[in-house]
Structure formats: C-alpha cells, structure tokens
GROMACS .gro file of C-alpha atoms in nm:
model
  472
    1MET     CA    1  11.727   8.235   9.339
    2ARG     CA    2  11.965   8.016   9.545
    3MET     CA    3  12.167   8.187   9.814
    4ASP     CA    4  12.247   7.888  10.033
    5HIS     CA    5  12.626   7.921  10.049
    6SER     CA    6  12.623   8.227  10.286
    7PRO     CA    7  12.369   8.335  10.548
    8LEU     CA    8  12.427   8.697  10.447
    9LEU     CA    9  12.361   8.620  10.082
   10ALA     CA   10  12.055   8.421  10.179
   11THR     CA   11  11.922   8.706  10.392
   12TYR     CA   12  11.953   8.967  10.120
   13GLY     CA   13  11.862   8.724   9.844
   14ASP     CA   14  11.523   8.674  10.008
   15ALA     CA   15  11.478   9.048  10.066
   16LEU     CA   16  11.559   9.128   9.700
   17SER     CA   17  11.333   8.866   9.545
   18ASP     CA   18  11.149   9.149   9.366
   19PRO     CA   19  11.296   9.185   9.011
   20ALA     CA   20  11.246   9.562   9.029
   21ALA     CA   21  11.473   9.574   9.335
   22ARG     CA   22  11.746   9.379   9.155
   23ARG     CA   23  11.718   9.608   8.853
   24GLU     CA   24  11.765   9.912   9.073
   25LEU     CA   25  12.064   9.751   9.244
   26ARG     CA   26  12.208   9.679   8.901
   27GLY     CA   27  12.164  10.045   8.806
   28TRP     CA   28  12.346  10.180   9.111
   29CYS     CA   29  12.625   9.925   9.061
   30ALA     CA   30  12.657  10.022   8.695
   31LEU     CA   31  12.680  10.391   8.790
   32ALA     CA   32  12.948  10.309   9.046
   33ILE     CA   33  13.154  10.112   8.793
   34LEU     CA   34  13.120  10.387   8.532
   35SER     CA   35  13.235  10.651   8.782
   36LEU     CA   36  13.533  10.437   8.878
   37ALA     CA   37  13.625  10.398   8.510
   38VAL     CA   38  13.618  10.775   8.454
   39ALA     CA   39  13.818  10.835   8.770
   40GLY     CA   40  14.074  10.571   8.671
   41VAL     CA   41  14.136  10.716   8.326
   42PHE     CA   42  14.195  11.064   8.466
   43ALA     CA   43  14.408  10.921   8.751
   44LEU     CA   44  14.644  10.769   8.498
   45LEU     CA   45  14.658  11.086   8.288
   46LEU     CA   46  14.723  11.297   8.597
   47ALA     CA   47  14.999  11.064   8.719
   48LEU     CA   48  15.167  11.070   8.378
   49SER     CA   49  15.149  11.448   8.367
   50ARG     CA   50  15.351  11.455   8.693
   51THR     CA   51  15.597  11.172   8.619
   52PRO     CA   52  15.951  11.292   8.548
   53GLY     CA   53  16.039  11.241   8.181
   54VAL     CA   54  15.687  11.145   8.075
   55GLN     CA   55  15.559  11.491   8.162
   56ASN     CA   56  15.774  11.626   7.878
   57TRP     CA   57  15.658  11.374   7.615
   58VAL     CA   58  15.308  11.517   7.585
   59PRO     CA   59  15.225  11.886   7.543
   60TRP     CA   60  14.975  11.886   7.832
   61PRO     CA   61  14.726  12.175   7.790
   62ALA     CA   62  14.766  12.440   8.057
   63ALA     CA   63  14.412  12.384   8.184
   64PHE     CA   64  14.425  12.004   8.173
   65PHE     CA   65  14.566  11.935   8.516
   66GLY     CA   66  14.318  12.154   8.703
   67LYS     CA   67  14.005  12.026   8.528
   68GLY     CA   68  14.139  11.671   8.510
   69LEU     CA   69  14.202  11.671   8.884
   70VAL     CA   70  13.849  11.799   8.950
   71VAL     CA   71  13.698  11.522   8.735
   72HIS     CA   72  13.916  11.255   8.893
   73VAL     CA   73  13.832  11.355   9.252
   74VAL     CA   74  13.461  11.410   9.199
   75PHE     CA   75  13.416  11.071   9.028
   76ALA     CA   76  13.663  10.877   9.247
   77PHE     CA   77  13.542  11.017   9.577
   78ILE     CA   78  13.198  11.173   9.536
   79VAL     CA   79  13.016  10.975   9.263
   80TRP     CA   80  13.181  10.635   9.329
   81PHE     CA   81  13.115  10.643   9.702
   82LEU     CA   82  12.762  10.782   9.669
   83ALA     CA   83  12.672  10.524   9.403
   84VAL     CA   84  12.789  10.249   9.641
   85LEU     CA   85  12.580  10.421   9.908
   86GLY     CA   86  12.286  10.392   9.669
   87ALA     CA   87  12.344  10.015   9.652
   88PHE     CA   88  12.360   9.999  10.033
   89LEU     CA   89  12.037  10.196  10.058
   90ILE     CA   90  11.838   9.964   9.833
   91LEU     CA   91  11.958   9.653  10.017
   92ALA     CA   92  11.873   9.805  10.354
   93ALA     CA   93  11.535   9.942  10.244
   94TRP     CA   94  11.417   9.604  10.116
   95ARG     CA   95  11.571   9.421  10.414
   96VAL     CA   96  11.415   9.647  10.678
   97SER     CA   97  11.075   9.655  10.512
   98GLY     CA   98  11.059   9.284  10.444
   99GLY     CA   99  11.054   9.345  10.068
  100ARG     CA  100  10.780   9.609  10.079
  101PRO     CA  101  10.945   9.950  10.125
  102ARG     CA  102  10.757  10.276  10.131
  103LEU     CA  103  10.833  10.509   9.841
  104ALA     CA  104  10.948  10.209   9.634
  105GLY     CA  105  10.988  10.415   9.318
  106ALA     CA  106  11.206  10.679   9.484
  107GLY     CA  107  11.521  10.480   9.419
  108ARG     CA  108  11.455  10.451   9.046
  109VAL     CA  109  11.393  10.824   9.015
  110GLY     CA  110  11.704  10.892   9.223
  111LEU     CA  111  11.912  10.665   9.002
  112PHE     CA  112  11.792  10.849   8.692
  113LEU     CA  113  11.882  11.184   8.847
  114ALA     CA  114  12.225  11.056   8.950
  115GLY     CA  115  12.291  10.951   8.591
  116ILE     CA  116  12.195  11.298   8.464
  117ALA     CA  117  12.422  11.449   8.728
  118CYS     CA  118  12.723  11.256   8.601
  119VAL     CA  119  12.675  11.407   8.256
  120LEU     CA  120  12.646  11.756   8.402
  121LEU     CA  121  12.962  11.705   8.608
  122PHE     CA  122  13.165  11.568   8.319
  123VAL     CA  123  13.071  11.802   8.034
  124PRO     CA  124  13.225  12.123   8.180
  125ALA     CA  125  13.566  11.951   8.186
  126LEU     CA  126  13.543  11.908   7.807
  127LEU     CA  127  13.433  12.262   7.733
  128ASP     CA  128  13.653  12.566   7.696
  129ARG     CA  129  13.477  12.748   7.978
  130GLY     CA  130  13.476  12.751   8.354
  131GLU     CA  131  13.770  12.781   8.590
  132PRO     CA  132  13.873  12.480   8.802
  133THR     CA  133  13.916  12.547   9.172
  134LEU     CA  134  14.116  12.283   9.358
  135ASN     CA  135  13.945  12.341   9.689
  136ASN     CA  136  13.922  12.068   9.950
  137TYR     CA  137  13.674  11.777   9.954
  138VAL     CA  138  13.456  11.876   9.657
  139PRO     CA  139  13.678  12.046   9.398
  140ALA     CA  140  13.475  12.240   9.148
  141ILE     CA  141  13.461  12.393   8.802
  142ILE     CA  142  13.300  12.738   8.811
  143ASP     CA  143  13.029  12.664   8.561
  144PRO     CA  144  12.649  12.652   8.610
  145LEU     CA  145  12.640  12.301   8.463
  146TYR     CA  146  12.883  12.172   8.725
  147TYR     CA  147  12.695  12.324   9.019
  148ALA     CA  148  12.373  12.189   8.869
  149GLY     CA  149  12.534  11.845   8.848
  150LEU     CA  150  12.622  11.851   9.219
  151THR     CA  151  12.269  11.963   9.308
  152VAL     CA  152  12.103  11.694   9.096
  153LEU     CA  153  12.337  11.429   9.237
  154ALA     CA  154  12.247  11.529   9.593
  155LEU     CA  155  11.876  11.509   9.510
  156GLY     CA  156  11.925  11.174   9.337
  157VAL     CA  157  12.085  11.020   9.645
  158MET     CA  158  11.844  11.189   9.884
  159LEU     CA  159  11.545  11.006   9.737
  160PRO     CA  160  11.662  10.652   9.833
  161VAL     CA  161  11.785  10.798  10.163
  162ALA     CA  162  11.430  10.919  10.233
  163ARG     CA  163  11.292  10.580  10.138
  164LEU     CA  164  11.515  10.405  10.394
  165LEU     CA  165  11.450  10.659  10.667
  166ALA     CA  166  11.075  10.614  10.615
  167ALA     CA  167  11.102  10.246  10.712
  168PRO     CA  168  11.172  10.289  11.087
  169VAL     CA  169  10.896  10.553  11.098
  170ALA     CA  170  10.662  10.277  10.985
  171GLY     CA  171  10.740  10.095  11.312
  172LEU     CA  172  10.970   9.833  11.164
  173GLY     CA  173  11.254   9.906  11.403
  174LEU     CA  174  11.628   9.920  11.345
  175PRO     CA  175  11.772   9.658  11.110
  176PRO     CA  176  11.969   9.387  11.287
  177ASP     CA  177  12.256   9.327  11.047
  178ASP     CA  178  12.577   9.531  11.019
  179LEU     CA  179  12.531   9.627  10.655
  180SER     CA  180  12.183   9.770  10.706
  181VAL     CA  181  12.290   9.955  11.021
  182ALA     CA  182  12.574  10.110  10.819
  183ALA     CA  183  12.330  10.212  10.544
  184LEU     CA  184  12.101  10.375  10.800
  185GLY     CA  185  12.391  10.554  10.969
  186ALA     CA  186  12.525  10.679  10.637
  187ALA     CA  187  12.175  10.800  10.542
  188VAL     CA  188  12.154  11.010  10.859
  189VAL     CA  189  12.499  11.160  10.805
  190PHE     CA  190  12.413  11.233  10.440
  191CYS     CA  191  12.120  11.444  10.562
  192LEU     CA  192  12.354  11.627  10.801
  193ALA     CA  193  12.597  11.692  10.514
  194LEU     CA  194  12.321  11.844  10.299
  195ILE     CA  195  12.219  12.067  10.592
  196CYS     CA  196  12.580  12.188  10.623
  197PHE     CA  197  12.600  12.258  10.248
  198GLY     CA  198  12.269  12.445  10.267
  199LEU     CA  199  12.374  12.654  10.567
  200ALA     CA  200  12.704  12.741  10.404
  201TYR     CA  201  12.530  12.843  10.082
  202GLY     CA  202  12.290  13.060  10.281
  203GLU     CA  203  12.585  13.251  10.422
  204LEU     CA  204  12.748  13.284  10.078
  205ALA     CA  205  12.437  13.377   9.877
  206GLY     CA  206  12.505  13.663   9.640
  207GLN     CA  207  12.880  13.617   9.628
  208VAL     CA  208  13.060  13.549   9.300
  209PRO     CA  209  13.190  13.191   9.282
  210SER     CA  210  13.565  13.164   9.335
  211TYR     CA  211  13.817  12.939   9.505
  212ALA     CA  212  13.733  13.093   9.843
  213PHE     CA  213  13.360  13.057   9.773
  214ASN     CA  214  13.395  12.687   9.693
  215GLU     CA  215  13.630  12.621   9.985
  216GLU     CA  216  13.380  12.769  10.230
  217LEU     CA  217  13.077  12.613  10.061
  218PHE     CA  218  13.211  12.258  10.067
  219TRP     CA  219  13.428  12.261  10.380
  220GLY     CA  220  13.171  12.161  10.641
  221GLY     CA  221  12.965  11.915  10.440
  222GLY     CA  222  13.282  11.776  10.285
  223HIS     CA  223  13.401  11.668  10.628
  224LEU     CA  224  13.077  11.474  10.677
  225LEU     CA  225  13.129  11.293  10.346
  226GLN     CA  226  13.436  11.143  10.516
  227PHE     CA  227  13.207  11.006  10.785
  228ILE     CA  228  12.981  10.847  10.523
  229SER     CA  229  13.267  10.663  10.353
  230THR     CA  230  13.401  10.547  10.691
  231ILE     CA  231  13.058  10.420  10.800
  232LEU     CA  232  13.021  10.229  10.475
  233LEU     CA  233  13.374  10.090  10.520
  234VAL     CA  234  13.292   9.955  10.866
  235GLY     CA  235  12.973   9.790  10.736
  236THR     CA  236  13.162   9.645  10.442
  237TRP     CA  237  13.440   9.499  10.658
  238ALA     CA  238  13.179   9.330  10.873
  239ALA     CA  239  12.992   9.197  10.567
  240LEU     CA  240  13.309   9.065  10.400
  241ALA     CA  241  13.411   8.887  10.720
  242ARG     CA  242  13.072   8.715  10.736
  243LEU     CA  243  13.090   8.623  10.368
  244THR     CA  244  13.433   8.460  10.383
  245LEU     CA  245  13.501   8.337  10.736
  246PRO     CA  246  13.319   8.075  10.944
  247GLY     CA  247  13.167   8.171  11.275
  248GLU     CA  248  13.151   8.521  11.419
  249VAL     CA  249  13.478   8.707  11.372
  250LEU     CA  250  13.329   9.041  11.473
  251PRO     CA  251  13.079   9.037  11.759
  252GLY     CA  252  12.757   9.203  11.653
  253CYS     CA  253  12.805   9.498  11.886
  254VAL     CA  254  13.147   9.597  11.746
  255ALA     CA  255  13.056   9.715  11.394
  256LYS     CA  256  12.718   9.851  11.506
  257GLY     CA  257  12.882  10.035  11.793
  258ALA     CA  258  13.136  10.186  11.555
  259VAL     CA  259  12.858  10.312  11.328
  260VAL     CA  260  12.667  10.461  11.620
  261PHE     CA  261  12.987  10.632  11.744
  262LEU     CA  262  13.049  10.784  11.401
  263VAL     CA  263  12.690  10.908  11.364
  264VAL     CA  264  12.689  11.064  11.712
  265SER     CA  265  13.026  11.230  11.641
  266ALA     CA  266  12.884  11.388  11.323
  267LEU     CA  267  12.568  11.522  11.484
  268PRO     CA  268  12.717  11.853  11.610
  269ALA     CA  269  12.842  11.958  11.264
  270PRO     CA  270  12.543  12.174  11.158
  271LEU     CA  271  12.559  12.357  11.493
  272PHE     CA  272  12.904  12.490  11.404
  273TYR     CA  273  12.732  12.736  11.166
  274PHE     CA  274  12.554  12.889  11.466
  275ILE     CA  275  12.816  12.853  11.739
  276PHE     CA  276  13.104  13.012  11.546
  277PRO     CA  277  13.124  13.314  11.315
  278PRO     CA  278  13.067  13.199  10.955
  279PHE     CA  279  13.386  13.057  10.804
  280ALA     CA  280  13.603  13.191  11.085
  281ALA     CA  281  13.918  13.007  11.188
  282GLU     CA  282  13.736  12.867  11.491
  283GLN     CA  283  13.468  12.708  11.269
  284THR     CA  284  13.728  12.571  11.029
  285LEU     CA  285  13.920  12.408  11.315
  286ALA     CA  286  13.599  12.269  11.466
  287PHE     CA  287  13.521  12.079  11.146
  288SER     CA  288  13.880  11.958  11.123
  289GLY     CA  289  13.856  11.837  11.479
  290LEU     CA  290  13.563  11.615  11.388
  291LEU     CA  291  13.789  11.397  11.173
  292TRP     CA  292  13.969  11.272  11.484
  293ALA     CA  293  13.654  11.067  11.544
  294LEU     CA  294  13.718  10.859  11.232
  295GLY     CA  295  14.023  10.674  11.363
  296PRO     CA  296  13.912  10.504  11.689
  297PRO     CA  297  13.611  10.308  11.555
  298THR     CA  298  13.795  10.179  11.245
  299LEU     CA  299  14.095  10.087  11.461
  300VAL     CA  300  13.874   9.900  11.709
  301VAL     CA  301  13.693   9.708  11.432
  302ALA     CA  302  14.023   9.615  11.264
  303VAL     CA  303  14.201   9.516  11.586
  304VAL     CA  304  13.908   9.310  11.718
  305GLY     CA  305  13.887   9.125  11.386
  306ILE     CA  306  14.261   9.060  11.364
  307LEU     CA  307  14.283   8.938  11.725
  308ALA     CA  308  13.987   8.704  11.667
  309LEU     CA  309  14.163   8.552  11.367
  310CYS     CA  310  14.491   8.516  11.557
  311ARG     CA  311  14.312   8.330  11.838
  312ARG     CA  312  14.176   8.084  11.583
  313GLY     CA  313  14.522   7.958  11.490
  314ARG     CA  314  14.755   7.986  11.191
  315LEU     CA  315  14.700   8.290  10.968
  316ALA     CA  316  14.832   8.082  10.677
  317ALA     CA  317  14.512   7.877  10.698
  318LEU     CA  318  14.296   8.177  10.610
  319PRO     CA  319  14.131   8.178  10.263
  320TRP     CA  320  14.397   8.391  10.094
  321ARG     CA  321  14.299   8.260   9.750
  322ASN     CA  322  13.949   8.395   9.790
  323PRO     CA  323  13.946   8.741   9.623
  324VAL     CA  324  13.668   8.857   9.857
  325PHE     CA  325  13.876   8.780  10.167
  326LEU     CA  326  14.184   8.921   9.994
  327SER     CA  327  13.994   9.246   9.938
  328LEU     CA  328  13.910   9.258  10.309
  329ALA     CA  329  14.267   9.191  10.427
  330LEU     CA  330  14.432   9.434  10.186
  331SER     CA  331  14.167   9.698  10.252
  332VAL     CA  332  14.253   9.693  10.622
  333GLY     CA  333  14.626   9.715  10.537
  334VAL     CA  334  14.605   9.998  10.285
  335PHE     CA  335  14.356  10.194  10.494
  336GLY     CA  336  14.586  10.155  10.793
  337LEU     CA  337  14.879  10.279  10.586
  338GLY     CA  338  14.677  10.590  10.502
  339GLY     CA  339  14.611  10.648  10.871
  340VAL     CA  340  14.979  10.625  10.953
  341LEU     CA  341  15.077  10.860  10.670
  342GLY     CA  342  14.817  11.107  10.792
  343MET     CA  343  15.021  11.160  11.108
  344PHE     CA  344  15.296  11.332  10.908
  345ILE     CA  345  15.107  11.572  10.678
  346ASP     CA  346  15.100  11.951  10.689
  347GLY     CA  347  14.882  12.025  10.384
  348ALA     CA  348  15.155  12.189  10.176
  349ASP     CA  349  15.313  11.900   9.986
  350THR     CA  350  15.232  11.562   9.832
  351ARG     CA  351  15.232  11.385  10.170
  352THR     CA  352  14.872  11.501  10.202
  353PRO     CA  353  14.746  11.327   9.884
  354ALA     CA  354  14.959  11.026   9.987
  355HIS     CA  355  14.749  11.003  10.303
  356TYR     CA  356  14.404  11.043  10.150
  357HIS     CA  357  14.479  10.834   9.840
  358ALA     CA  358  14.574  10.542  10.067
  359VAL     CA  359  14.258  10.590  10.274
  360ILE     CA  360  14.036  10.611   9.967
  361ALA     CA  361  14.213  10.309   9.814
  362GLY     CA  362  14.144  10.111  10.131
  363VAL     CA  363  13.775  10.194  10.106
  364THR     CA  364  13.771  10.113   9.735
  365LEU     CA  365  13.934   9.772   9.793
  366ALA     CA  366  13.661   9.686  10.043
  367PHE     CA  367  13.392   9.791   9.794
  368MET     CA  368  13.554   9.576   9.524
  369GLY     CA  369  13.520   9.277   9.757
  370LEU     CA  370  13.156   9.371   9.820
  371PHE     CA  371  13.087   9.374   9.447
  372LEU     CA  372  13.252   9.034   9.397
  373GLY     CA  373  13.105   8.871   9.705
  374LEU     CA  374  12.762   9.028   9.751
  375PHE     CA  375  12.629   9.277   9.497
  376LEU     CA  376  12.693   9.070   9.183
  377PRO     CA  377  12.590   8.736   9.337
  378LEU     CA  378  12.263   8.892   9.459
  379MET     CA  379  12.184   8.974   9.096
  380GLU     CA  380  12.289   8.621   8.988
  381ARG     CA  381  12.584   8.779   8.806
  382ALA     CA  382  12.874   8.650   9.015
  383PRO     CA  383  13.199   8.636   8.813
  384ARG     CA  384  13.357   8.296   8.771
  385PRO     CA  385  13.643   8.234   9.015
  386GLY     CA  386  13.986   8.262   8.861
  387ARG     CA  387  14.330   8.413   8.893
  388ARG     CA  388  14.217   8.736   8.732
  389LEU     CA  389  14.007   8.816   9.039
  390ASN     CA  390  14.305   8.778   9.272
  391PHE     CA  391  14.519   8.970   9.025
  392LEU     CA  392  14.290   9.272   9.016
  393VAL     CA  393  14.278   9.292   9.396
  394ILE     CA  394  14.654   9.248   9.443
  395ALA     CA  395  14.745   9.481   9.155
  396PHE     CA  396  14.515   9.758   9.274
  397ALA     CA  397  14.641   9.732   9.634
  398ALA     CA  398  15.008   9.707   9.539
  399GLY     CA  399  14.987   9.988   9.284
  400GLN     CA  400  14.806  10.222   9.522
  401THR     CA  401  15.055  10.144   9.798
  402LEU     CA  402  15.351  10.214   9.570
  403ALA     CA  403  15.191  10.533   9.441
  404CYS     CA  404  15.117  10.660   9.791
  405VAL     CA  405  15.462  10.579   9.921
  406GLY     CA  406  15.605  10.763   9.619
  407LEU     CA  407  15.391  11.069   9.691
  408PHE     CA  408  15.496  11.059  10.056
  409VAL     CA  409  15.865  11.035   9.971
  410ALA     CA  410  15.838  11.317   9.717
  411GLY     CA  411  15.648  11.534   9.964
  412GLY     CA  412  15.916  11.477  10.223
  413HIS     CA  413  16.160  11.631   9.973
  414GLY     CA  414  15.942  11.933   9.905
  415ALA     CA  415  15.729  11.827   9.605
  416PRO     CA  416  15.423  12.057   9.607
  417ARG     CA  417  15.067  11.923   9.574
  418LYS     CA  418  14.807  12.019   9.312
  419VAL     CA  419  15.059  12.107   9.040
  420ALA     CA  420  15.204  11.918   8.744
  421GLY     CA  421  15.482  11.932   8.487
  422ALA     CA  422  15.759  12.188   8.528
  423ALA     CA  423  15.557  12.367   8.799
  424GLN     CA  424  15.653  12.088   9.039
  425GLY     CA  425  16.011  12.206   9.041
  426LEU     CA  426  16.149  11.856   9.081
  427VAL     CA  427  16.519  11.907   9.145
  428ASP     CA  428  16.586  11.703   9.457
  429VAL     CA  429  16.667  11.337   9.380
  430GLY     CA  430  16.427  11.219   9.648
  431ALA     CA  431  16.140  11.412   9.491
  432ILE     CA  432  16.221  11.274   9.145
  433VAL     CA  433  16.236  10.918   9.276
  434GLY     CA  434  15.914  10.963   9.470
  435MET     CA  435  15.716  11.097   9.177
  436SER     CA  436  15.858  10.823   8.953
  437LEU     CA  437  15.730  10.564   9.203
  438ASN     CA  438  15.396  10.740   9.200
  439GLY     CA  439  15.373  10.710   8.822
  440LEU     CA  440  15.473  10.342   8.828
  441GLY     CA  441  15.230  10.267   9.105
  442ALA     CA  442  14.951  10.444   8.920
  443LEU     CA  443  15.010  10.221   8.616
  444VAL     CA  444  14.987   9.905   8.828
  445ALA     CA  445  14.679  10.028   9.016
  446VAL     CA  446  14.504  10.127   8.695
  447ALA     CA  447  14.578   9.781   8.554
  448GLY     CA  448  14.404   9.623   8.852
  449GLY     CA  449  14.122   9.873   8.834
  450LEU     CA  450  14.068   9.808   8.465
  451VAL     CA  451  14.040   9.434   8.526
  452PHE     CA  452  13.785   9.499   8.799
  453ILE     CA  453  13.586   9.730   8.575
  454TRP     CA  454  13.599   9.471   8.297
  455VAL     CA  455  13.490   9.186   8.525
  456ALA     CA  456  13.212   9.381   8.698
  457GLY     CA  457  13.099   9.561   8.383
  458ARG     CA  458  13.083   9.238   8.185
  459ALA     CA  459  12.881   9.075   8.462
  460LEU     CA  460  12.638   9.367   8.477
  461LEU     CA  461  12.592   9.380   8.097
  462GLY     CA  462  12.568   9.005   8.048
  463GLN     CA  463  12.290   8.759   8.118
  464PRO     CA  464  12.226   8.651   8.479
  465ALA     CA  465  12.393   8.327   8.578
  466SER     CA  466  12.380   8.112   8.887
  467ALA     CA  467  12.481   8.292   9.203
  468ASP     CA  468  12.655   7.972   9.307
  469GLN     CA  469  12.953   8.088   9.098
  470ALA     CA  470  13.047   8.337   9.369
  471PRO     CA  471  13.411   8.322   9.473
  472SER     CA  472  13.460   8.092   9.768
   0.00000   0.00000   0.00000
C-alpha cells in the first residue's frame, strides 16, 4: 500500500495496514455519504417548497415541511457529522495503538448499530404517524421508532469512542498528530454530550413528549454537538494543510491548542444541571454562553494559517487547481461567512438558518476535502483528478453561499423561519428576492453535492485502485 506522496498519508497508511481496519473505515465513509445524500434530497425539496412561484406548483402535503425538515437536519447535521467522527475514531485508534487497538471489534458493532439507527430515524418520516417538533439542535418526530433511532445511534458511536479512549489508558500516551488529537477531543466531548442528554432525560422522565419536552431534552447536549463539529473542523483544516502545502503552515501547537481549548470550554456543561434549576432561563443562557468559545480557536487557526501563506509570497502560486486545497480555502471562507452572519441573528427569522447553514456548509466542505485527500486514498480508492472534482467543490461552496445570503436578505425583510409555502407571508420584495436566491443557491449546492456523492460513492463501491491517483 504506497503512501509516499504525503507524510500524513504514509503515517495513516501504515497504521491502517490491517484490511479489517480499512473495511471499517469504508463502512463509516459509506454511512456518511448515504446520510449526506438523504440530507441533500430533502434540502432541495425544502428549498423548493419555500421558493416563490415553485411553492405553488406542487401541492405540498401539510405535514411534509415539518417532517422533511427533521429528516434533513438529523441527517445533515447529526448522522453526517457523527459518521465522519466514526472515521476519525478508527484512524486515531489504529494510529495511537500502533495498529493493535483494544476492543478492535467495537467499531464494527458500532457501525452496524449506526446503520440500524438510520433506518429507525428515516422510517417515521414516511409513516402517517408521529408529530414533528422543530426544536433546536436535534429536531424530532414524536414516535418511539425515532427516539429509538437516536438512542441506537448514540450507542453505535459510543463503542468506537470507548475503543479510542481505552488506548491512552493502556499507557500509549496522547497521539502526536492534529487529526488524532481532534478525534480524542471529540470523543471526550461526545461523552459529555451523552451525560447532558442523560441528565436532561432524568429530569423529564414521566412527561409526555412534546415540543417543550424535546427542546429541553436536546438543548444542553445539542450545544456540545457544536463543539464536536468544531473540533473535527480544526483537525480537518490542519490535515488538509499538511496534505496540500509544503512545510509547516500551522505550527503543531496551534491546532492542538485549539482542540484543548474547546474541550476545556465544554467540560462545565454537565454541571449546569446541578448549578441551575432544571431548564430555567439561567441554565438555558449558560449553555448559550458556551458557544462563544467556538469562535476564538477557529479564528486563531484560520488567521495563523492565512498569515503563514501570505508570508510565503504570492497567493496566486497556491495550488488552487487541487480540489483538496480548494476545499480547505473555501471551507475557511464559508465558515467565516457563517460567523459574520451570526452576529446579526435574533432567532425569529431566516437570518438564523442563514448563519448555521453557512457554518455547517463550511464544515462539510472541509470534510469533502478530507474524503478526497485522505479517507479514499487510504482505502486505495482515490478518485482520478479532473475538473469534476473542482466543480463539485466550487458548486457546493457557491450554492451554499448564495442560499445563505438569500436567507439572510429575506430574514432582514421579515421572512419567518421554520415555515413554508403561503405561511411565509412573502409580500415584501426583499423577502421574495431573498427566498428566490435561496432556492437558486440550493439548486447549485445540490448539484455540487450530487457530484461529490457520485464520486465518493462510486469510489467506495468500486474496486480498490492505486492510492497514487490522489488529487495533487
């Protein structure tokens, strides 16, 4: 298995020499791609149901928007990110243990459970039962199958988390590379999130599920899921920089320090269930306050990287034709846009989804680059370089940017969030223009996403090829 064109690829190529490890990595990657496909289909349908003119062409069922939004969010944010976390966890476990991790079979069992969970999460959306609740972070369908799906998914991810956390206990020490440090940090925060979900459920036991029930159940742990995605983003930025740029763009302490900062910032979260009255305004604000910790480390990592590139000379000389580097650059830009938009939200209109869609798109762009530059090459399934790779990255970034700007403009003219069709009350010209831009942007982004799903899915389903085909 030749991995001589990148030290990072060589490092993980040696660690994953076990065919069983590569099969497990392939499984988590396949689950991630499948979840992104489901999320993309529903994203397009949701955007069309809110686009002026188009919303009147199709007799959208009354319950479609609510359940469709739940499916889109849970697969685009929960399943997609946690499946990528599963891929991080297997790389780190084999890297830290020198190819001999404890609980080696835990990942395979976890992957099987995660697959079952996806079925349980999807089926309620197709059945004429269960009420969707568009609560924050983990929107839900009030159906035993849906709650079972979330529980099984948590257990499925917890098994590879436990496998990784068992490695340092064995005396192997902290992993030295940014990607493994990010995996370990995300594993710790995932445990904290489960503790928060468990404490919240303990306070709510016996209550009938409702919007308020789901909002309180998922509020605390949902905030920590934001920390997980940010930790993985930092590790991915560092990995993509090492894959595509010569020398050390990010000093080793920068990305690792950012991960440590994020983990330490998340540590107090479970204590909020003991310090404050359950679900009181003080507790709600305490969790919201935690999110202020997400900005500084990502800003530091991005600024340090950009300044290092500027000191090297002309930015035009950077490998802009490399889709992996392009994913890195556009991820920083789109994620930064989301951060800026977040300064103007109030939670009542579509400026809020404009903010978090840009942030999520920035993370997704980075993960796309990680698939193209690391995950697929490690399995000797690297896609052949070509214009389609650059197209998918640019189309997804441009479409998401246009969609988010449209949502922000519409929200500035009063367009409400979490509604569709005539319920939007689109009368103001600015709101109509904004939602039209959102629909157009969604089409472009979905086109890029479909090409990525096609490229990655074809690579995962096909026969292994030489890893030397990785984009360069």
